[in-house]
Amino acid sequence: MTKRIKTILFIFMAICALLVTRLYYIQTVVGPGYSKEASSQRVNNVNIENSRGDFLDRNGIKLTGRTPKVTAVLKPSLLRGQNEAVDNICQILGLDPAKTKESLQRKNTPIIMEVDSETKDVLSQLNIKGISFVNTLSRYNTDTKAKHLLGYLNKVDQVGSFGLEKIYEKTLNYGKTDSIGVITDRDNNLLGGLGYRIIEENSDNKKLDIRLTIDYHIQSIIEKVLDEKGLTGAIVVEDVATGDIVGMCSKPDFNPNDIENYLLNNKKPLFNRAVAQYNIGSVFKLIDLASVLEKDQDYNMVFNCPGYIQIGDTEFKCSSYNVGGHGIMDINSALAKSCNAYFINMSMDLGAEPIISMCEKLGFGKPTGLSKQGIEEAKGVIPAIADLKNPGDVANVSIGQGQTMATPVQIADMIATIANGGIKNNINVVDCIVNEEGNKVRDLKETEQKRVLSKATSDKIKNLMEGVVNTGTGKKASIDEFGGAGGKTGSAETGQYVDGQKIVQAWFAGYFPAKSPKYSVAVFIEDGRSGGESAAPIFAEVGKEIMKKGL
């Protein structure tokens, strides 16, 4: 028995000695060779996509990553020698056959090219082994909504270069990269069982999305209206109760995938007109009204308009100048007909200080809540009281001419404040960060309310604004079948000329429905000549479509 145990023990020890010897041999003698051989394997990647978080509308509808994208993958090591097949591929893809064959011969790195579904079908019918397809989602295309707000990515490294893409780059880019790779040995031959494959570089970070206050359907409506009419301008829609921007568009716009093609375009498609400052014309008369009514709720001057008013050496004309004037005007008819003479006379009595003070209360001449969310915007221009040195300066300001300027966002917010009973909300367009399940991770909104007008004043102004639509210059903004609307037209002279013609900016700013306002809308048409003719019909179309869809 003892002899048998000794024999087994000897055999066991011998086996252990052999294993130790073999391990030593591998580690010290042939190990460096194995290491060199392993390191001689190469992985060459071609990036397909850097995955990013998406932008969502207020209801969770995706604004990015909505369109299917097909990437054709040409595999050089499998296509070499297939000259006829390569010729067919080049003809379908519009590639140079000689250069393509040279590239296929020289390297194994896959060649990738985005194709449409029809091209994919044609290539698939060739039944060529060396071509395959990867289906993903395109982040942007020509139909992407709110392009000026979202921005775009750098074409080289897919990093946010402008707009919200740039502002929230660190949140959206969570480190996941998908690529097509080829694994070869030291002699550049494909390794059996490996070869071409999709390589996913995962990150410990989880995908996060940015939810905006934009409503996808409202955004679609306002973009479609301007597109169909081929107009240059902007539309902003604000939720009266919250101050949230639910629609904001600027036209013309651009394809975010081809930014370089727009850099020298004289129509400035990359310029966001929704947050740019412009002369606002007679829309300013709402500020005059707010100023005088806060001082005297019963104000109702009666004035005989001869079609002009003389202030010093300057004659300020009304739209009725050529027909001998508006005649007898009270506060209702003066706003409805947008009588310059009436409002200038009223402002002369009131003085500059209350008007400029009201501008500041309503948010003019300073950034809105969009700046707090990182969005570049003009702050507008209101003159300092010290600069209004003579009655002519005050007259100019009171009808929105001269250097007084505001953005479409500021105008929409002024209307929302009036429609909200005099309560001004902080403006937001970015809501929060959410995870893949749609749960809020971090709030990005700043909510603040402040009463800047008495309810009595706002109610009086609303009544007058409804008169503008019902009987005045804003008749073409009427949406009576959907509860009516209130608003104000504006035709602002800029002092600029093109081909001898004055550039006149056209505005309509209003709210709807009349009795229980839900949305305020600012319509700006660049060189639209007349707010009542160019901008008011746009407002009506937007309002009707929103109400039809029950948004």
Short mmCIF file of C-alpha atoms in Angstrom, two decimals, residues 172-493:
data_model
loop_
_atom_site.label_atom_id
_atom_site.label_comp_id
_atom_site.label_asym_id
_atom_site.label_seq_id
_atom_site.Cartn_x
_atom_site.Cartn_y
_atom_site.Cartn_z
CA LEU A 172 -25.32 64.44 -25.31
CA ASN A 173 -21.98 62.81 -26.19
CA TYR A 174 -21.87 59.86 -23.82
CA GLY A 175 -18.91 58.03 -25.40
CA LYS A 176 -20.49 55.19 -27.40
CA THR A 177 -18.95 54.73 -30.85
CA ASP A 178 -19.91 52.23 -33.55
CA SER A 179 -17.44 51.42 -36.29
CA ILE A 180 -16.70 48.88 -39.03
CA GLY A 181 -13.36 47.21 -38.37
CA VAL A 182 -11.08 44.77 -40.18
CA ILE A 183 -8.79 42.49 -38.16
CA THR A 184 -5.63 41.36 -39.95
CA ASP A 185 -2.33 39.66 -39.16
CA ARG A 186 1.12 41.20 -39.51
CA ASP A 187 1.04 40.56 -43.26
CA ASN A 188 -2.28 42.37 -43.63
CA ASN A 189 -4.20 39.15 -44.22
CA LEU A 190 -7.67 38.73 -42.74
CA LEU A 191 -7.74 36.57 -39.63
CA GLY A 192 -10.02 33.58 -40.05
CA GLY A 193 -13.29 33.85 -38.15
CA LEU A 194 -12.75 37.56 -37.50
CA GLY A 195 -12.17 39.75 -40.59
CA TYR A 196 -14.76 42.51 -41.06
CA ARG A 197 -17.06 43.15 -38.15
CA ILE A 198 -19.03 45.86 -36.38
CA ILE A 199 -17.14 47.05 -33.31
CA GLU A 200 -19.02 48.77 -30.51
CA GLU A 201 -17.01 50.83 -28.06
CA ASN A 202 -19.33 51.09 -25.12
CA SER A 203 -19.14 53.67 -22.38
CA ASP A 204 -19.91 53.50 -18.70
CA ASN A 205 -22.08 56.57 -19.25
CA LYS A 206 -25.76 56.15 -20.01
CA LYS A 207 -27.57 57.88 -22.85
CA LEU A 208 -29.24 61.12 -21.82
CA ASP A 209 -31.69 63.18 -23.88
CA ILE A 210 -32.56 66.89 -23.75
CA ARG A 211 -36.28 67.63 -23.59
CA LEU A 212 -37.30 71.02 -24.96
CA THR A 213 -40.46 73.08 -24.51
CA ILE A 214 -40.97 73.00 -28.31
CA ASP A 215 -44.09 71.21 -29.54
CA TYR A 216 -43.22 69.13 -32.61
CA HIS A 217 -46.62 69.63 -34.23
CA ILE A 218 -46.71 73.40 -33.67
CA GLN A 219 -43.14 73.66 -34.93
CA SER A 220 -44.14 71.74 -38.06
CA ILE A 221 -47.08 74.09 -38.66
CA ILE A 222 -45.10 77.33 -38.47
CA GLU A 223 -42.25 76.01 -40.61
CA LYS A 224 -44.65 74.73 -43.26
CA VAL A 225 -46.48 78.07 -43.47
CA LEU A 226 -43.30 80.07 -44.15
CA ASP A 227 -41.87 77.39 -46.47
CA GLU A 228 -44.96 77.18 -48.65
CA LYS A 229 -45.02 80.94 -49.15
CA GLY A 230 -41.26 81.20 -49.67
CA LEU A 231 -41.02 84.04 -47.15
CA THR A 232 -37.99 85.30 -45.26
CA GLY A 233 -38.73 85.90 -41.60
CA ALA A 234 -39.53 84.27 -38.29
CA ILE A 235 -42.44 83.02 -36.22
CA VAL A 236 -42.40 82.54 -32.44
CA VAL A 237 -45.23 80.85 -30.51
CA GLU A 238 -45.29 81.11 -26.70
CA ASP A 239 -47.48 79.35 -24.16
CA VAL A 240 -49.30 82.23 -22.46
CA ALA A 241 -49.66 80.50 -19.09
CA THR A 242 -46.06 79.28 -18.69
CA GLY A 243 -43.75 81.39 -20.85
CA ASP A 244 -42.55 78.24 -22.64
CA ILE A 245 -41.57 78.67 -26.28
CA VAL A 246 -43.56 75.97 -28.11
CA GLY A 247 -42.56 77.02 -31.63
CA MET A 248 -39.67 79.05 -32.97
CA CYS A 249 -38.61 79.09 -36.60
CA SER A 250 -36.50 81.19 -38.92
CA LYS A 251 -36.58 81.03 -42.71
CA PRO A 252 -34.77 80.39 -44.93
CA ASP A 253 -32.98 77.55 -43.15
CA PHE A 254 -30.39 74.94 -44.06
CA ASN A 255 -29.38 71.29 -44.24
CA PRO A 256 -27.37 70.61 -41.04
CA ASN A 257 -25.34 67.98 -42.90
CA ASP A 258 -23.96 70.47 -45.47
CA ILE A 259 -23.24 73.66 -43.55
CA GLU A 260 -20.34 74.68 -45.79
CA ASN A 261 -22.76 75.20 -48.70
CA TYR A 262 -24.55 78.01 -46.83
CA LEU A 263 -21.66 80.07 -45.48
CA LEU A 264 -21.60 82.57 -48.36
CA ASN A 265 -25.31 82.52 -49.18
CA ASN A 266 -26.55 86.13 -49.37
CA LYS A 267 -29.97 85.12 -48.00
CA LYS A 268 -28.25 84.28 -44.69
CA PRO A 269 -29.95 80.92 -44.05
CA LEU A 270 -27.73 80.25 -41.01
CA PHE A 271 -28.92 83.47 -39.34
CA ASN A 272 -31.61 82.93 -36.69
CA ARG A 273 -34.09 85.73 -37.26
CA ALA A 274 -36.25 84.65 -34.30
CA VAL A 275 -33.64 86.02 -31.88
CA ALA A 276 -32.38 88.93 -33.99
CA GLN A 277 -33.43 92.54 -33.36
CA TYR A 278 -35.53 94.57 -35.78
CA ASN A 279 -37.49 97.81 -35.93
CA ILE A 280 -41.00 96.97 -34.72
CA GLY A 281 -43.14 99.84 -35.98
CA SER A 282 -46.69 100.19 -34.69
CA VAL A 283 -46.54 97.08 -32.48
CA PHE A 284 -44.88 99.54 -30.08
CA LYS A 285 -48.23 101.29 -29.63
CA LEU A 286 -49.18 98.50 -27.20
CA ILE A 287 -46.42 99.81 -24.93
CA ASP A 288 -47.84 103.33 -25.22
CA LEU A 289 -51.25 101.97 -24.20
CA ALA A 290 -49.84 100.06 -21.23
CA SER A 291 -48.01 103.21 -20.08
CA VAL A 292 -51.02 105.52 -20.24
CA LEU A 293 -53.54 103.01 -18.83
CA GLU A 294 -51.32 102.23 -15.83
CA LYS A 295 -51.50 105.94 -15.09
CA ASP A 296 -55.20 106.46 -15.92
CA GLN A 297 -57.57 103.51 -16.39
CA ASP A 298 -60.25 105.80 -17.83
CA TYR A 299 -58.01 107.38 -20.43
CA ASN A 300 -59.91 107.97 -23.69
CA MET A 301 -58.71 111.06 -25.48
CA VAL A 302 -60.80 112.12 -28.48
CA PHE A 303 -58.67 113.51 -31.28
CA ASN A 304 -59.32 114.72 -34.83
CA CYS A 305 -56.67 113.18 -37.08
CA PRO A 306 -55.95 115.22 -40.23
CA GLY A 307 -53.59 112.51 -41.53
CA TYR A 308 -50.47 113.89 -39.92
CA ILE A 309 -49.12 115.64 -36.85
CA GLN A 310 -46.52 118.42 -36.84
CA ILE A 311 -43.83 118.18 -34.16
CA GLY A 312 -41.31 120.98 -34.46
CA ASP A 313 -39.94 120.92 -38.00
CA THR A 314 -41.03 117.32 -38.64
CA GLU A 315 -44.31 116.15 -40.10
CA PHE A 316 -45.27 112.64 -38.92
CA LYS A 317 -47.73 111.08 -41.36
CA CYS A 318 -50.55 108.59 -40.80
CA SER A 319 -51.50 105.82 -43.21
CA SER A 320 -54.55 108.01 -43.91
CA TYR A 321 -52.45 110.96 -45.08
CA ASN A 322 -53.47 110.70 -48.74
CA VAL A 323 -57.21 110.60 -47.92
CA GLY A 324 -57.22 113.55 -45.55
CA GLY A 325 -56.84 111.75 -42.24
CA HIS A 326 -58.68 109.32 -40.00
CA GLY A 327 -61.04 111.98 -38.67
CA ILE A 328 -62.39 111.75 -35.13
CA MET A 329 -60.50 109.08 -33.16
CA ASP A 330 -60.95 107.67 -29.67
CA ILE A 331 -58.69 105.11 -28.03
CA ASN A 332 -60.57 102.16 -29.58
CA SER A 333 -60.52 103.38 -33.17
CA ALA A 334 -57.00 104.81 -32.80
CA LEU A 335 -55.50 101.37 -32.13
CA ALA A 336 -57.78 99.62 -34.62
CA LYS A 337 -56.71 102.02 -37.39
CA SER A 338 -53.15 102.41 -36.02
CA CYS A 339 -53.36 106.20 -36.04
CA ASN A 340 -49.87 107.66 -35.68
CA ALA A 341 -51.16 111.16 -34.97
CA TYR A 342 -53.28 109.93 -32.06
CA PHE A 343 -50.47 107.98 -30.37
CA ILE A 344 -47.89 110.71 -30.88
CA ASN A 345 -50.24 113.27 -29.35
CA MET A 346 -50.93 110.89 -26.44
CA SER A 347 -47.20 110.29 -25.87
CA MET A 348 -46.45 114.01 -25.90
CA ASP A 349 -48.81 114.40 -22.97
CA LEU A 350 -47.46 111.32 -21.21
CA GLY A 351 -43.74 112.01 -21.57
CA ALA A 352 -40.79 109.70 -22.25
CA GLU A 353 -40.16 108.34 -18.74
CA PRO A 354 -43.32 106.18 -18.35
CA ILE A 355 -42.87 104.74 -21.86
CA ILE A 356 -39.23 103.75 -21.40
CA SER A 357 -40.01 102.40 -17.93
CA MET A 358 -42.76 100.22 -19.44
CA CYS A 359 -40.33 98.92 -22.08
CA GLU A 360 -38.05 97.74 -19.29
CA LYS A 361 -40.90 96.10 -17.36
CA LEU A 362 -41.95 94.17 -20.44
CA GLY A 363 -38.42 92.89 -21.06
CA PHE A 364 -37.19 95.08 -23.91
CA GLY A 365 -33.58 96.16 -24.22
CA LYS A 366 -32.25 93.18 -22.26
CA PRO A 367 -31.76 89.42 -22.76
CA THR A 368 -34.65 87.02 -22.18
CA GLY A 369 -34.57 83.69 -20.38
CA LEU A 370 -33.08 82.15 -23.53
CA SER A 371 -29.70 83.70 -22.71
CA LYS A 372 -29.76 81.96 -19.33
CA GLN A 373 -30.06 78.68 -21.21
CA GLY A 374 -27.00 79.48 -23.32
CA ILE A 375 -28.80 80.57 -26.48
CA GLU A 376 -27.30 83.57 -28.27
CA GLU A 377 -29.84 86.34 -28.78
CA ALA A 378 -29.94 90.07 -29.40
CA LYS A 379 -31.15 92.09 -26.45
CA GLY A 380 -32.94 94.71 -28.52
CA VAL A 381 -32.59 98.48 -28.27
CA ILE A 382 -34.55 101.03 -26.27
CA PRO A 383 -33.31 104.59 -26.01
CA ALA A 384 -32.17 106.07 -22.74
CA ILE A 385 -34.44 108.82 -21.41
CA ALA A 386 -31.48 111.22 -21.62
CA ASP A 387 -31.31 110.61 -25.38
CA LEU A 388 -34.90 111.71 -25.93
CA LYS A 389 -33.94 115.36 -25.94
CA ASN A 390 -36.78 116.84 -27.95
CA PRO A 391 -40.45 116.12 -28.70
CA GLY A 392 -39.55 114.68 -32.12
CA ASP A 393 -37.50 111.93 -30.43
CA VAL A 394 -40.43 110.99 -28.20
CA ALA A 395 -42.76 111.03 -31.23
CA ASN A 396 -40.47 108.65 -33.11
CA VAL A 397 -40.27 106.22 -30.20
CA SER A 398 -44.04 106.23 -29.62
CA ILE A 399 -44.73 104.74 -33.06
CA GLY A 400 -41.84 102.26 -32.98
CA GLN A 401 -39.59 104.08 -35.43
CA GLY A 402 -36.03 105.28 -35.03
CA GLN A 403 -33.58 103.12 -33.11
CA THR A 404 -36.14 101.17 -31.05
CA MET A 405 -35.68 97.46 -31.80
CA ALA A 406 -36.84 94.10 -30.45
CA THR A 407 -36.64 90.41 -31.32
CA PRO A 408 -39.60 88.23 -32.34
CA VAL A 409 -39.12 86.34 -29.07
CA GLN A 410 -39.44 89.58 -27.07
CA ILE A 411 -42.55 90.59 -29.02
CA ALA A 412 -44.20 87.19 -28.48
CA ASP A 413 -43.44 87.48 -24.77
CA MET A 414 -44.94 90.98 -24.52
CA ILE A 415 -48.15 89.64 -26.08
CA ALA A 416 -48.12 86.66 -23.71
CA THR A 417 -47.77 89.01 -20.73
CA ILE A 418 -50.79 91.06 -21.84
CA ALA A 419 -52.81 87.93 -22.61
CA ASN A 420 -51.83 86.46 -19.21
CA GLY A 421 -53.49 89.28 -17.29
CA GLY A 422 -50.30 91.28 -16.83
CA ILE A 423 -48.17 88.46 -15.39
CA LYS A 424 -44.76 88.01 -17.05
CA ASN A 425 -43.22 84.54 -17.02
CA ASN A 426 -39.57 83.69 -17.43
CA ILE A 427 -39.03 82.43 -21.00
CA ASN A 428 -37.77 78.87 -21.48
CA VAL A 429 -37.07 76.71 -24.50
CA VAL A 430 -35.04 73.96 -22.73
CA ASP A 431 -36.99 71.90 -20.22
CA CYS A 432 -34.86 69.15 -18.66
CA ILE A 433 -32.46 66.25 -19.08
CA VAL A 434 -34.13 62.83 -19.20
CA ASN A 435 -32.84 59.25 -19.27
CA GLU A 436 -33.74 56.59 -21.84
CA GLU A 437 -36.88 55.75 -19.89
CA GLY A 438 -38.02 59.38 -20.15
CA ASN A 439 -37.55 60.08 -16.44
CA LYS A 440 -36.29 63.54 -15.49
CA VAL A 441 -32.66 63.55 -14.38
CA ARG A 442 -32.11 67.29 -14.05
CA ASP A 443 -34.40 70.29 -14.43
CA LEU A 444 -33.09 73.03 -16.75
CA LYS A 445 -36.01 75.45 -16.57
CA GLU A 446 -36.09 78.62 -14.54
CA THR A 447 -39.66 79.39 -13.56
CA GLU A 448 -40.47 82.84 -12.27
CA GLN A 449 -43.60 84.97 -12.47
CA LYS A 450 -43.87 88.68 -11.93
CA ARG A 451 -46.82 91.03 -12.28
CA VAL A 452 -45.79 93.91 -14.51
CA LEU A 453 -49.25 95.20 -15.51
CA SER A 454 -52.47 95.45 -13.57
CA LYS A 455 -55.16 93.04 -14.70
CA ALA A 456 -57.40 96.00 -15.48
CA THR A 457 -54.79 97.40 -17.87
CA SER A 458 -54.16 94.07 -19.61
CA ASP A 459 -57.90 93.44 -19.97
CA LYS A 460 -58.39 96.87 -21.53
CA ILE A 461 -55.50 96.32 -23.96
CA LYS A 462 -56.86 92.89 -24.93
CA ASN A 463 -60.23 94.40 -25.72
CA LEU A 464 -58.54 97.01 -27.92
CA MET A 465 -56.39 94.35 -29.64
CA GLU A 466 -59.49 92.34 -30.49
CA GLY A 467 -60.85 95.47 -32.12
CA VAL A 468 -57.74 95.57 -34.36
CA VAL A 469 -58.62 92.10 -35.69
CA ASN A 470 -62.38 92.61 -35.88
CA THR A 471 -62.59 96.06 -37.45
CA GLY A 472 -59.09 97.43 -38.01
CA THR A 473 -55.77 96.86 -39.75
CA GLY A 474 -55.59 93.23 -38.58
CA LYS A 475 -58.75 91.88 -40.25
CA LYS A 476 -56.73 89.30 -42.17
CA ALA A 477 -55.66 87.78 -38.83
CA SER A 478 -59.23 86.79 -38.02
CA ILE A 479 -59.90 83.27 -36.75
CA ASP A 480 -63.50 83.81 -35.60
CA GLU A 481 -64.45 80.17 -36.21
CA PHE A 482 -61.87 79.13 -33.58
CA GLY A 483 -62.69 81.60 -30.84
CA GLY A 484 -61.27 84.79 -32.29
CA ALA A 485 -58.01 86.59 -31.65
CA GLY A 486 -56.47 89.86 -30.60
CA GLY A 487 -53.41 91.46 -32.09
CA LYS A 488 -51.53 94.39 -33.53
CA THR A 489 -50.03 95.07 -36.94
CA GLY A 490 -46.71 96.76 -37.52
CA SER A 491 -44.96 98.13 -40.62
CA ALA A 492 -41.53 99.39 -39.61
CA GLU A 493 -39.38 101.61 -41.80
#
